[in-house]
XYZ file of C-alpha atoms in Angstrom:
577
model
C 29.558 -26.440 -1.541
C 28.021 -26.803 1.588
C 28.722 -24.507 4.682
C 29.677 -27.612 7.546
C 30.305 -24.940 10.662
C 29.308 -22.084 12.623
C 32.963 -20.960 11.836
C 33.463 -21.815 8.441
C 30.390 -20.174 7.915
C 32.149 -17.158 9.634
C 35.076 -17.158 7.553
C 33.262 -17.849 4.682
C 31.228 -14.813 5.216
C 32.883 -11.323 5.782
C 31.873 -10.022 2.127
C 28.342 -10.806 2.812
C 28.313 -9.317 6.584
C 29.658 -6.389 5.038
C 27.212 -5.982 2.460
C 24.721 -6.122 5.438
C 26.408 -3.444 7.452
C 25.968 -1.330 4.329
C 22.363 -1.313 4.524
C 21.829 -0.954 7.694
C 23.856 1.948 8.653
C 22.357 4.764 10.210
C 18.455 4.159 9.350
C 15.559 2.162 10.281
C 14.180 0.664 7.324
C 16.868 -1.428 5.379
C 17.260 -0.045 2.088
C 20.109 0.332 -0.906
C 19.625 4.155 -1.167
C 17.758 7.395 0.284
C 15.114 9.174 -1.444
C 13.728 12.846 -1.247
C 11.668 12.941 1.797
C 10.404 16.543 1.071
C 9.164 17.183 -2.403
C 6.123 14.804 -3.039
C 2.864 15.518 -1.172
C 0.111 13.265 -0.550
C -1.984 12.330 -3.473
C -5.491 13.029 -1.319
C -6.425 15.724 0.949
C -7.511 12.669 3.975
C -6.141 12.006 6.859
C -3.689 9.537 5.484
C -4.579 5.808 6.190
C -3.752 2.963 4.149
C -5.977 -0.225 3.031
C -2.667 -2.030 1.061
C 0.828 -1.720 1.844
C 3.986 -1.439 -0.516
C 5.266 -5.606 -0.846
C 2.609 -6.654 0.199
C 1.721 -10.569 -0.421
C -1.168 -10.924 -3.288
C -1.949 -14.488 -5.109
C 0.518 -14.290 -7.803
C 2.137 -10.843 -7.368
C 3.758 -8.071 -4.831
C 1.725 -5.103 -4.285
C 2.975 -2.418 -6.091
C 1.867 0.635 -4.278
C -0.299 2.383 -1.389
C -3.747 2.057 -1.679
C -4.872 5.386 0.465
C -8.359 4.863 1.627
C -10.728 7.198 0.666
C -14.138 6.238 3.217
C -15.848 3.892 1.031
C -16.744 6.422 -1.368
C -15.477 7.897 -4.653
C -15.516 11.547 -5.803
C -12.337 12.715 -3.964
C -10.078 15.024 -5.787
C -6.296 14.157 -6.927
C -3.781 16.241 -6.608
C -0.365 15.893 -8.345
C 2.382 14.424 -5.942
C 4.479 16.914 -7.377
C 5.382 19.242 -10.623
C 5.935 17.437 -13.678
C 3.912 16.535 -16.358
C 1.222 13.697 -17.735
C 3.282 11.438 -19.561
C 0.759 8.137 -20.003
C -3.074 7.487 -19.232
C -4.401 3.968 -19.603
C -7.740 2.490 -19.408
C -8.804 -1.332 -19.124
C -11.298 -3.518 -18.484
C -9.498 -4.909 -15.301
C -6.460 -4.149 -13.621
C -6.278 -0.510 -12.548
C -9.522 0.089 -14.902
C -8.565 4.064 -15.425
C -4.780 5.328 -14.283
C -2.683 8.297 -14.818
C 1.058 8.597 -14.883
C 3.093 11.837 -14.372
C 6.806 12.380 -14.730
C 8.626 14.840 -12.307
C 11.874 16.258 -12.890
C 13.351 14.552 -10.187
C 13.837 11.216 -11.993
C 10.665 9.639 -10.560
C 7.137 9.171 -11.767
C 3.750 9.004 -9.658
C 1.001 6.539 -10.879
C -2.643 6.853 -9.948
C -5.216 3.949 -10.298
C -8.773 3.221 -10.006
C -9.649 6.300 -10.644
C -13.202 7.814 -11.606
C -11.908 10.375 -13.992
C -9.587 13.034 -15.562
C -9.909 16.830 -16.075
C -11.896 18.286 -19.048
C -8.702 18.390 -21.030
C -7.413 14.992 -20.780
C -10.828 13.595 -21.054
C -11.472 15.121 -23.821
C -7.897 13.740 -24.869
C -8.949 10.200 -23.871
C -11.714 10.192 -25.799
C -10.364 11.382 -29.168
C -7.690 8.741 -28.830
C -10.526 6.166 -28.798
C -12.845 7.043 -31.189
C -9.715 7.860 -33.648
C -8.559 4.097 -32.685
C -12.273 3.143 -32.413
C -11.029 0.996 -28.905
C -12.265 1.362 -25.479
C -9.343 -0.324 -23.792
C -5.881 2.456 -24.276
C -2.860 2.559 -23.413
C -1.495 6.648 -24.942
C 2.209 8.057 -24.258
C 1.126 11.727 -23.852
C 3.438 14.207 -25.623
C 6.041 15.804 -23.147
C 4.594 18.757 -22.198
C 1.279 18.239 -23.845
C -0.262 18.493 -19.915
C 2.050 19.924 -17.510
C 1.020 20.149 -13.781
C 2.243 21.264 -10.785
C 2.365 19.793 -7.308
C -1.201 19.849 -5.305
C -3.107 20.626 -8.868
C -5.957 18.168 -8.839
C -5.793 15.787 -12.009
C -7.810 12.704 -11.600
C -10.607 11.752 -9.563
C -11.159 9.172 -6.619
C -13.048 6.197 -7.476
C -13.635 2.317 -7.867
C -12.798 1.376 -11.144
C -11.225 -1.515 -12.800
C -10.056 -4.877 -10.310
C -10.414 -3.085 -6.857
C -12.049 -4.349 -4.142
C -13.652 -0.641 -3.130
C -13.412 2.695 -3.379
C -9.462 3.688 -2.453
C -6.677 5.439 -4.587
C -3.773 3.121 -5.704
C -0.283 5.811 -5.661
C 2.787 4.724 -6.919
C 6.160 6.279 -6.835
C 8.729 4.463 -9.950
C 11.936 5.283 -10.911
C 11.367 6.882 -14.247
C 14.719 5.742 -16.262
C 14.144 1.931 -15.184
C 10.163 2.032 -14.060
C 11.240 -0.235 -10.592
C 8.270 1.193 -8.228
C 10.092 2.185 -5.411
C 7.669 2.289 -1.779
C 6.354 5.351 -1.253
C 7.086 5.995 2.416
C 10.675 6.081 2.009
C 9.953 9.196 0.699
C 8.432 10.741 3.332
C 5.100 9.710 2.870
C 4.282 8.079 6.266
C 1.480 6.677 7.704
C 0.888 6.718 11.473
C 2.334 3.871 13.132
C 2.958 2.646 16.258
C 2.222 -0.910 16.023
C 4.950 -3.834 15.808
C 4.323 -6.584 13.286
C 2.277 -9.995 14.394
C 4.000 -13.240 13.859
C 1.569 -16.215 14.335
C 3.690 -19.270 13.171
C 6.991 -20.394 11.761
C 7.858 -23.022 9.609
C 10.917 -25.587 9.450
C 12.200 -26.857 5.922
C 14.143 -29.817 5.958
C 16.064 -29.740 2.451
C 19.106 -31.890 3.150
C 20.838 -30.739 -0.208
C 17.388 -31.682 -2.411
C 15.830 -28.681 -4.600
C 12.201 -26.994 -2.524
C 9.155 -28.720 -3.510
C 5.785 -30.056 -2.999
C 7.549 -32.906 -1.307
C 10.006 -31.235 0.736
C 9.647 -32.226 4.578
C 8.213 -29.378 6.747
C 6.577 -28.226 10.009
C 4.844 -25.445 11.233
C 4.645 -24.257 14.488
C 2.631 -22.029 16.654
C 3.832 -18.979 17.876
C 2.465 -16.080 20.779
C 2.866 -12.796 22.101
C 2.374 -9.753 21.580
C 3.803 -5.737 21.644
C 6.894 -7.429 19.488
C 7.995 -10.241 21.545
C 7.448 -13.411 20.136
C 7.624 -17.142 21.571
C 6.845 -20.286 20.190
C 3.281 -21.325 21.878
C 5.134 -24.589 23.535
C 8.458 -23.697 24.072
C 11.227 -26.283 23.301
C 14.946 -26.862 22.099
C 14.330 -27.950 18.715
C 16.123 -30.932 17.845
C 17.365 -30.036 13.452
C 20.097 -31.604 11.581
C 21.294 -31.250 8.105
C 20.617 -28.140 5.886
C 17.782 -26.438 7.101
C 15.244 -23.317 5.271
C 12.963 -21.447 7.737
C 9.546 -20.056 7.261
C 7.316 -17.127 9.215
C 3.677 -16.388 8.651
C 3.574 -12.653 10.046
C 1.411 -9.615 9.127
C 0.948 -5.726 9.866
C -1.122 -2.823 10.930
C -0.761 0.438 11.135
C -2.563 3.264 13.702
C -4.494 4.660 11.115
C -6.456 1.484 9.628
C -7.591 -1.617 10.969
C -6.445 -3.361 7.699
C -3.896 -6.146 7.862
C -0.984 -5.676 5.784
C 2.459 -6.749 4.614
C 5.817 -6.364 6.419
C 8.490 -3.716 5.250
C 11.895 -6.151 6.490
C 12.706 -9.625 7.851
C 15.802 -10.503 9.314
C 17.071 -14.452 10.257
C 20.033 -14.708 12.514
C 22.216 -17.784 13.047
C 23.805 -17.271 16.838
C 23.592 -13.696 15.843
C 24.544 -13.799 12.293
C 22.461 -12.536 9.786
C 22.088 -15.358 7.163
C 19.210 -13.547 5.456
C 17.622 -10.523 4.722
C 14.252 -9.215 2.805
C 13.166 -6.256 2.426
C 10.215 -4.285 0.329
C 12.350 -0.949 -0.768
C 11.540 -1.406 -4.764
C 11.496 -4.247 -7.573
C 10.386 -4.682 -11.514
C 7.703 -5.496 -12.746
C 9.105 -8.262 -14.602
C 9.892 -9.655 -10.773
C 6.808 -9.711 -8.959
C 5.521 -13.448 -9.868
C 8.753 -14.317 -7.929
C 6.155 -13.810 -5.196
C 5.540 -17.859 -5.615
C 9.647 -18.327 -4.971
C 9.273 -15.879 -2.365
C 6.212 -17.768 -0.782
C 5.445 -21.377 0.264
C 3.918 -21.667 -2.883
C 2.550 -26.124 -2.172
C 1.143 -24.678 1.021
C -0.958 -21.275 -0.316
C -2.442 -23.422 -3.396
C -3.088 -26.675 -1.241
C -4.041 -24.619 2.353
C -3.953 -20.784 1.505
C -1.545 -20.693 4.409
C 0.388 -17.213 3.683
C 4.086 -18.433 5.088
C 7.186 -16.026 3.750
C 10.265 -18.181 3.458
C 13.460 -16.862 4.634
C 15.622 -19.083 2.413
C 16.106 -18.138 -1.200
C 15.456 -19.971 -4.279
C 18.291 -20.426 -7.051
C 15.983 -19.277 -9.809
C 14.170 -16.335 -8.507
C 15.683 -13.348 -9.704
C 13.900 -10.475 -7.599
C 15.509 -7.079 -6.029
C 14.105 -7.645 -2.506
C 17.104 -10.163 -1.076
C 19.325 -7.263 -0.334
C 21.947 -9.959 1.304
C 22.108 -13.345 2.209
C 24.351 -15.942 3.118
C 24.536 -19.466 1.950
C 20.914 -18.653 0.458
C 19.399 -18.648 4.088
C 19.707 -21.786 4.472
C 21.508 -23.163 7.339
C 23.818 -26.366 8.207
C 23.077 -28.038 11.346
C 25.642 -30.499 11.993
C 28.047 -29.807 15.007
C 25.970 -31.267 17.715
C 26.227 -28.072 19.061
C 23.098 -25.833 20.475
C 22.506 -22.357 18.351
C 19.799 -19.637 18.523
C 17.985 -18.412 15.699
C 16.153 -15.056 15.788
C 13.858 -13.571 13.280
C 13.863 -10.007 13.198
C 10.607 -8.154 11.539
C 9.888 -4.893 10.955
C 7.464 -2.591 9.664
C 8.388 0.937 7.496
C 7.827 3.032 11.065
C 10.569 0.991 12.451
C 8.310 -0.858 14.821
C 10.102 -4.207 15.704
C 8.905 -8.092 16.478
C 11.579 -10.355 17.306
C 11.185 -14.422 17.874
C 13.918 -16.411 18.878
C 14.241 -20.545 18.956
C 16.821 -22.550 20.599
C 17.860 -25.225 18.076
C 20.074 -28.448 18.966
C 21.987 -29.231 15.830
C 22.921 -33.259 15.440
C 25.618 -34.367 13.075
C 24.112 -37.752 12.847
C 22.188 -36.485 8.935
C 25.590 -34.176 8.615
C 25.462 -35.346 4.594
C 23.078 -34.956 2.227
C 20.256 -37.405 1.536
C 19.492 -36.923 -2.158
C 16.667 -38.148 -3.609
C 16.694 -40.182 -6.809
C 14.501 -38.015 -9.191
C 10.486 -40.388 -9.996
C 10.564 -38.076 -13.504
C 13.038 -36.082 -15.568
C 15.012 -33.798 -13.982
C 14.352 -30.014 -15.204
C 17.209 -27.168 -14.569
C 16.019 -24.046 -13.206
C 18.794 -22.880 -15.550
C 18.434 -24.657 -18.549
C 16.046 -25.168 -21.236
C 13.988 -28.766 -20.484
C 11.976 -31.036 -22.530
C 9.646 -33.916 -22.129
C 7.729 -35.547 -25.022
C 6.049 -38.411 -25.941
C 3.962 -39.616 -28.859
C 0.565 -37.159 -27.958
C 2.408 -34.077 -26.114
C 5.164 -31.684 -25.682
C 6.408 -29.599 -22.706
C 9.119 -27.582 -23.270
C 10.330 -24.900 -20.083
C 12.641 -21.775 -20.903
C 15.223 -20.955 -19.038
C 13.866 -18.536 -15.603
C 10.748 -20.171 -15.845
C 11.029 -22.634 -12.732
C 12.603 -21.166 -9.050
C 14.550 -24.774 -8.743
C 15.406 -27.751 -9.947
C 12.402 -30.090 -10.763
C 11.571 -33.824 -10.354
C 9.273 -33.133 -13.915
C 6.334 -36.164 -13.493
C 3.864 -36.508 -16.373
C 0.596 -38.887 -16.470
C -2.182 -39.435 -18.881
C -5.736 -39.293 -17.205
C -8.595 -40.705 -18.600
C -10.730 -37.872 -21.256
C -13.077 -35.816 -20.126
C -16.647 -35.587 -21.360
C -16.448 -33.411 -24.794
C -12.532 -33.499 -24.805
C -10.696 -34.644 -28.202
C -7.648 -35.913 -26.121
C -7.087 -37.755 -22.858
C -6.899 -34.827 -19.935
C -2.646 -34.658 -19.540
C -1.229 -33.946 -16.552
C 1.823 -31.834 -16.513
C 3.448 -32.206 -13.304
C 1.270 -30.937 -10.897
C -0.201 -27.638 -9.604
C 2.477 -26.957 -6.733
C 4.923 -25.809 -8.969
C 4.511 -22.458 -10.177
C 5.918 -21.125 -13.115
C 7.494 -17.551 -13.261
C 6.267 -17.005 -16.260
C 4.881 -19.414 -19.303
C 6.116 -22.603 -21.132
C 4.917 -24.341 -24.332
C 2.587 -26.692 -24.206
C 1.532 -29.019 -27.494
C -0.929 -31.957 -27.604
C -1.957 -33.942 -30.202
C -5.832 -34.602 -30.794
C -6.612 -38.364 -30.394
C -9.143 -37.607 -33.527
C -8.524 -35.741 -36.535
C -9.747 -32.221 -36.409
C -10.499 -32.249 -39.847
C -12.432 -28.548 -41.053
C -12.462 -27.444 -37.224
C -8.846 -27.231 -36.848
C -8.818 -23.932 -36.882
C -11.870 -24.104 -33.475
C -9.283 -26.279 -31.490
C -7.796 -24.847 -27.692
C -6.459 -26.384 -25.354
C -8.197 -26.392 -21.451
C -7.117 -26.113 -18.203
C -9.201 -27.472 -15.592
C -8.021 -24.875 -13.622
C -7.896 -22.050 -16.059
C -10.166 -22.621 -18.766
C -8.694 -22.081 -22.088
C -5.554 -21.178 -22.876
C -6.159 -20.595 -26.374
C -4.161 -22.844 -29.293
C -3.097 -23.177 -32.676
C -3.538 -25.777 -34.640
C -0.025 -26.653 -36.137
C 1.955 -29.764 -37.393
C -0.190 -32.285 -35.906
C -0.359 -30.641 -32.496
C -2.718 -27.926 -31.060
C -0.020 -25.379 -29.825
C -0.254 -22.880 -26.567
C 1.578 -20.985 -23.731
C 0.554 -22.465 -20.250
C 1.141 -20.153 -16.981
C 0.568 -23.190 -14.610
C 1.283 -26.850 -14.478
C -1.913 -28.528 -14.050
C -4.261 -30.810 -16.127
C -4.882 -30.168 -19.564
C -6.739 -31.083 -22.835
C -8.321 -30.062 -26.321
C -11.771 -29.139 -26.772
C -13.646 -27.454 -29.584
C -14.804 -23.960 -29.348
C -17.726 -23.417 -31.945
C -20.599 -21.614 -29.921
C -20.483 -18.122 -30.307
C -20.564 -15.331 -27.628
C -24.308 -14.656 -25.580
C -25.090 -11.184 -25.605
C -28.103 -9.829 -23.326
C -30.099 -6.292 -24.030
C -30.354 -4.999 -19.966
C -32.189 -1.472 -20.925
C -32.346 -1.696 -25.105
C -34.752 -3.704 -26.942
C -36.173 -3.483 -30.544
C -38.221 -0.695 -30.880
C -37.469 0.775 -27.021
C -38.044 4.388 -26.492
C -34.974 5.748 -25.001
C -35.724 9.131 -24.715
C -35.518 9.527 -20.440
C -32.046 6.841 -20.549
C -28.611 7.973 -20.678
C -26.855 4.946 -21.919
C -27.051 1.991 -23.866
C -26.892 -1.503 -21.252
C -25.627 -5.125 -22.190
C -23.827 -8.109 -20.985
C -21.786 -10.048 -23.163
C -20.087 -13.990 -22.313
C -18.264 -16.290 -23.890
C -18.314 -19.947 -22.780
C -15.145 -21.617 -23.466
C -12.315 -19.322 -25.497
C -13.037 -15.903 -23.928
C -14.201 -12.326 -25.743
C -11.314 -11.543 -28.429
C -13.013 -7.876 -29.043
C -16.592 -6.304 -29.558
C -18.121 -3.304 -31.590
C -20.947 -1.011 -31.147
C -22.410 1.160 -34.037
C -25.188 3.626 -34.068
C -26.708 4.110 -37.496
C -23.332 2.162 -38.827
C -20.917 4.494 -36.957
C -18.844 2.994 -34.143
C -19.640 4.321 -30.880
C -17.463 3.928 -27.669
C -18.868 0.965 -25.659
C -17.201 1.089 -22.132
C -16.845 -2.296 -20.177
C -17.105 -2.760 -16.319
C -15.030 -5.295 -14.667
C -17.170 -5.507 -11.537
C -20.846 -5.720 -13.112
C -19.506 -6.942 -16.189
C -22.233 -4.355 -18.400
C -21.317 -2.939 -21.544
C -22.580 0.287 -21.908
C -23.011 3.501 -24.596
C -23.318 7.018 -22.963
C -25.104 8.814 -24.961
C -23.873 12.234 -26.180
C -25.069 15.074 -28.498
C -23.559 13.174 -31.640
C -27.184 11.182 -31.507
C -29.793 13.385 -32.645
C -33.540 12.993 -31.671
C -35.441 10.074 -33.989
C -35.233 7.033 -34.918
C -31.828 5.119 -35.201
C -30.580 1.413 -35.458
C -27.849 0.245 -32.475
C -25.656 -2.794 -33.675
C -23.267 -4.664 -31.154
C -20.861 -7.623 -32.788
C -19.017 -9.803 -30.653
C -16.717 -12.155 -31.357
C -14.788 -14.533 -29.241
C -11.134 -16.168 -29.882
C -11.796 -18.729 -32.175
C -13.853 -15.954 -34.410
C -16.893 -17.334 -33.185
C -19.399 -14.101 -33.904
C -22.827 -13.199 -32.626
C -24.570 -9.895 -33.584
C -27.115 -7.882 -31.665
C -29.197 -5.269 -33.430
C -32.075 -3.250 -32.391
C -33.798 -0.146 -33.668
C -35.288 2.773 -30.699
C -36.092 6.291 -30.560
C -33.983 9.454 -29.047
């Protein structure tokens, strides 16, 4: 039901103005609960400054932690936020590359990424695990009490490794019973700041009762000042009607980094109502690609325009809406005038206010629907399209809103064994994944089992082949079709070549790449026995340390690789130690 009035929004309200009183009482940052602001230290002995902020806005998820500068180098040491004990290591090719986990008595646990490397022990720990498992990527629960620690022991090692963009530490503090990370500097662990938030434009949804999309009418308007006071950069009475989302593109800095970063709280008040609240105190992990809810998803993909709505989606399901009110979104139709007021703020407490002066008009006061072009898809329900050479079919909390689901055929590309399908289009996001089928236009015959389909955003998305159809999970909506993958993977010697004498080297160098279904897995043998081949997600180089398991001579190194489709190519070389 639609909220007609100012008053009947009033009356409709006290539960939710409650709820807000309840986090706001007595404390600067909005938040549900209080955490211990006196047991955890800092996880480096620096001056603390930050390159990444807790919540902050990433393509496709929320920052989940601090990322403590650390000079542009590696090599620092890392000491234990607190006692406890090392209850998980992991190590990838991307992501946080190397990362340790400790649990504290307290019911939280600290998480340390992009790390260089571990003490002797847990090295040494590491390392059995893989050559046991014979993998380089791991992911070990460590007994309870197999490593204990205690606060300001150094465990880990600064570095750069896995998806960072440089040399920092990523620290983490998550609730151990539910593993929500929670933001670090509600537990005491400040940063310097004196500096208010910057807000550089709003933006003005006009959704008159339709579901957000692509096609939903919007503006965006400048906005200056400075030291927290905020104006639009030609100041007017806006002139809205019917129900109406707002927008703010606004970032942070704190005094000890010239980084920008993300906001800790946004406020929007209706003639001094709050109608809706965000805030960055702790979430899931199973929430954070509710960023794109979160975010004017249409204009970061079309514009990379960062712009936070302050309206809430039905069908985003994420912990950071402590209250709201009608959704956000507001009902201009009294012909009355009203002031709206965003209120951001940073963790310190530092404030940025902007207010408008809006002139609502009852001449749109009901709601212009549109008549759906497709098939409508619930947000809620489980939706379907088909026809004769594809399937689509969406889970339930996959899609943020109701969709206007449009499908076309486009004409094959060069190579393709279907016509390039076009599933909606690549505004939408998709919390999660869907299932996507198409049917070849040609039979597959023996290279059924070499079929995937292809984004041509993404690449492959992998496939079986299956009743007719080659079958996959798609993370996008976008333009797809089938291709065959029968070209094996490329490998390139960097340092290693038949007969090379290795004697003054201390590893083993090679690339590896696939060109169409991606690496499925790799092994390295020296005289037949596996050896550990570590992969680098920045230089992409596969290398073998060597160790005092090879003894001086002559041996035989052997690398297979094999890509997704069990396409296989085998390097093999003999040198001298």
């Amino acid at each position: 039901m639609l909220i007609r009035t100012v008053s009947r929004k009033i009356l409709f309200s006290i539960t939710a103005l409650l709820l807000a009183a309840a986090f706001t009482h007595a404390q600067e940052a909005i938040q549900s609960k209080q955490y211990p602001k006196n047991q955890f230290r800092y996880p480096l002995d620096l001056p603390p400054a930050t390159a990444g902020s807790f919540g902050e806005l990433r393509p496709s998820h929320f920052h989940s932690g601090l990322d403590f500068r650390t000079n542009r180098r590696t090599g620092f040491p890392v000491h234990a936020a607190y006692d406890g004990y090392i209850s998980r290591v992991r190590i990838q090719f991307g992501g946080f590359g190397k990362a340790l986990y400790i649990t504290h008595p307290n019911g939280f646990t600290s998480v340390y990424g992009h790390i260089n490397g571990f003490t002797d022990a847990v090295e040494k720990y590491i390392r059995d695990y893989q050559y046991k498992n014979q993998t380089f990527e791991a992911d070990i629960a460590v007994p309870i009490g197999l490593f204990k620690v205690q606060k300001g022991d150094v465990v880990a090692i600064s570095g750069n490794q896995g998806a960072s963009g440089g040399p920092h530490l990523h620290f983490e503090l998550r609730d151990t019973l539910t593993q929500e990370t929670i933001n670090p500097q509600l537990f005491g662990l400040t940063i310097p700041d004196n500096i208010p938030p910057a807000i550089t434009a709003i933006g003005i949804y006009h959704l008159n009762g339709n579901p957000f999309s692509d096609k939903t009418p919007k503006e965006f308007l400048a906005v200056t000042g400075a030291n927290g006071n905020y104006r639009l950069l030609k100041p007017q009475v806006l002139n809205i009607s019917g129900n109406t989302g707002f927008g703010i593109t606004v970032s942070d800095m704190n005094s000890a980094s010239a980084n920008r970063n993300g906001i800790y709280s946004l406020e929007l008040k209706l003639d001094g109502i709050t109608m809706y609240t965000f805030a960055v105190e702790r979430f899931g992990f199973d929430q954070t690609h509710a960023i794109n809810a979160y975010m004017d998803y249409p204009a970061f993909i079309s514009s990379r325009r960062w712009v936070q709505k302050c309206f809430i989606l039905p069908g985003s399901r994420i912990s950071l809406y402590p209250q709201s009110i009608n959704r956000g979104i507001m009902a201009f139709n009294d012909d009355a005038l009203h002031e709206v007021q965003y209120i951001v703020k940073d963790v310190a407490g530092n404030t940025s206010t902007l207010t408008l002066k809006v002139k609502s008009s009852s001449a749109a006061s009901s709601s212009t629907l549109e008549k759906p072009l497709g098939q409508l898809f619930r947000y809620n329900q489980k939706s379907e399209f088909a026809n004769d050479k594809v399937k689509v079919t969406v889970m339930p909390g996959n899609l943020y809103d109701d969709l206007d689901f449009v499908y076309s055929a486009m004409p094959a590309k060069p190579g393709a064994l279907s016509v390039t399908h076009r599933i909606h289009n690549k505004l939408t996001p998709i919390h999660d994944e869907y299932d996507l089928w198409i049917k070849p236009d040609i039979s597959l015959g023996a290279y059924a089992d070499k079929a995937v389909i292809v984004g041509t955003a993404s690449g492959s998305i992998g496939g079986l082949y299956e009743d007719g159809y080659v079958k996959a999970k798609a993370h996008a909506f976008g333009d797809y079709y089938i291709k065959l993958d029968t070209v094996a993977p490329v490998i390139t010697p960097i340092n290693i070549r038949n007969g090379s004498n290795m004697q003054a080297l201390r590893a083993i160098k090679l690339r590896m790449h696939d060109n169409l279904s991606g690496i499925k897995s790799y092994t390295g043998k020296i005289d037949g026995k596996w050896v550990l081949m570590e992969w680098d997600y920045k230089t992409k180089v596969l290398s073998y340390t060597f160790n005092t398991d090879i003894a001086p001579g002559k041996h035989t190194f052997e690398l297979s690789v094999s890509d997704s489709k069990n396409n296989v190519s085998t390097f093999t070389a003999e040198f001298n130690k």
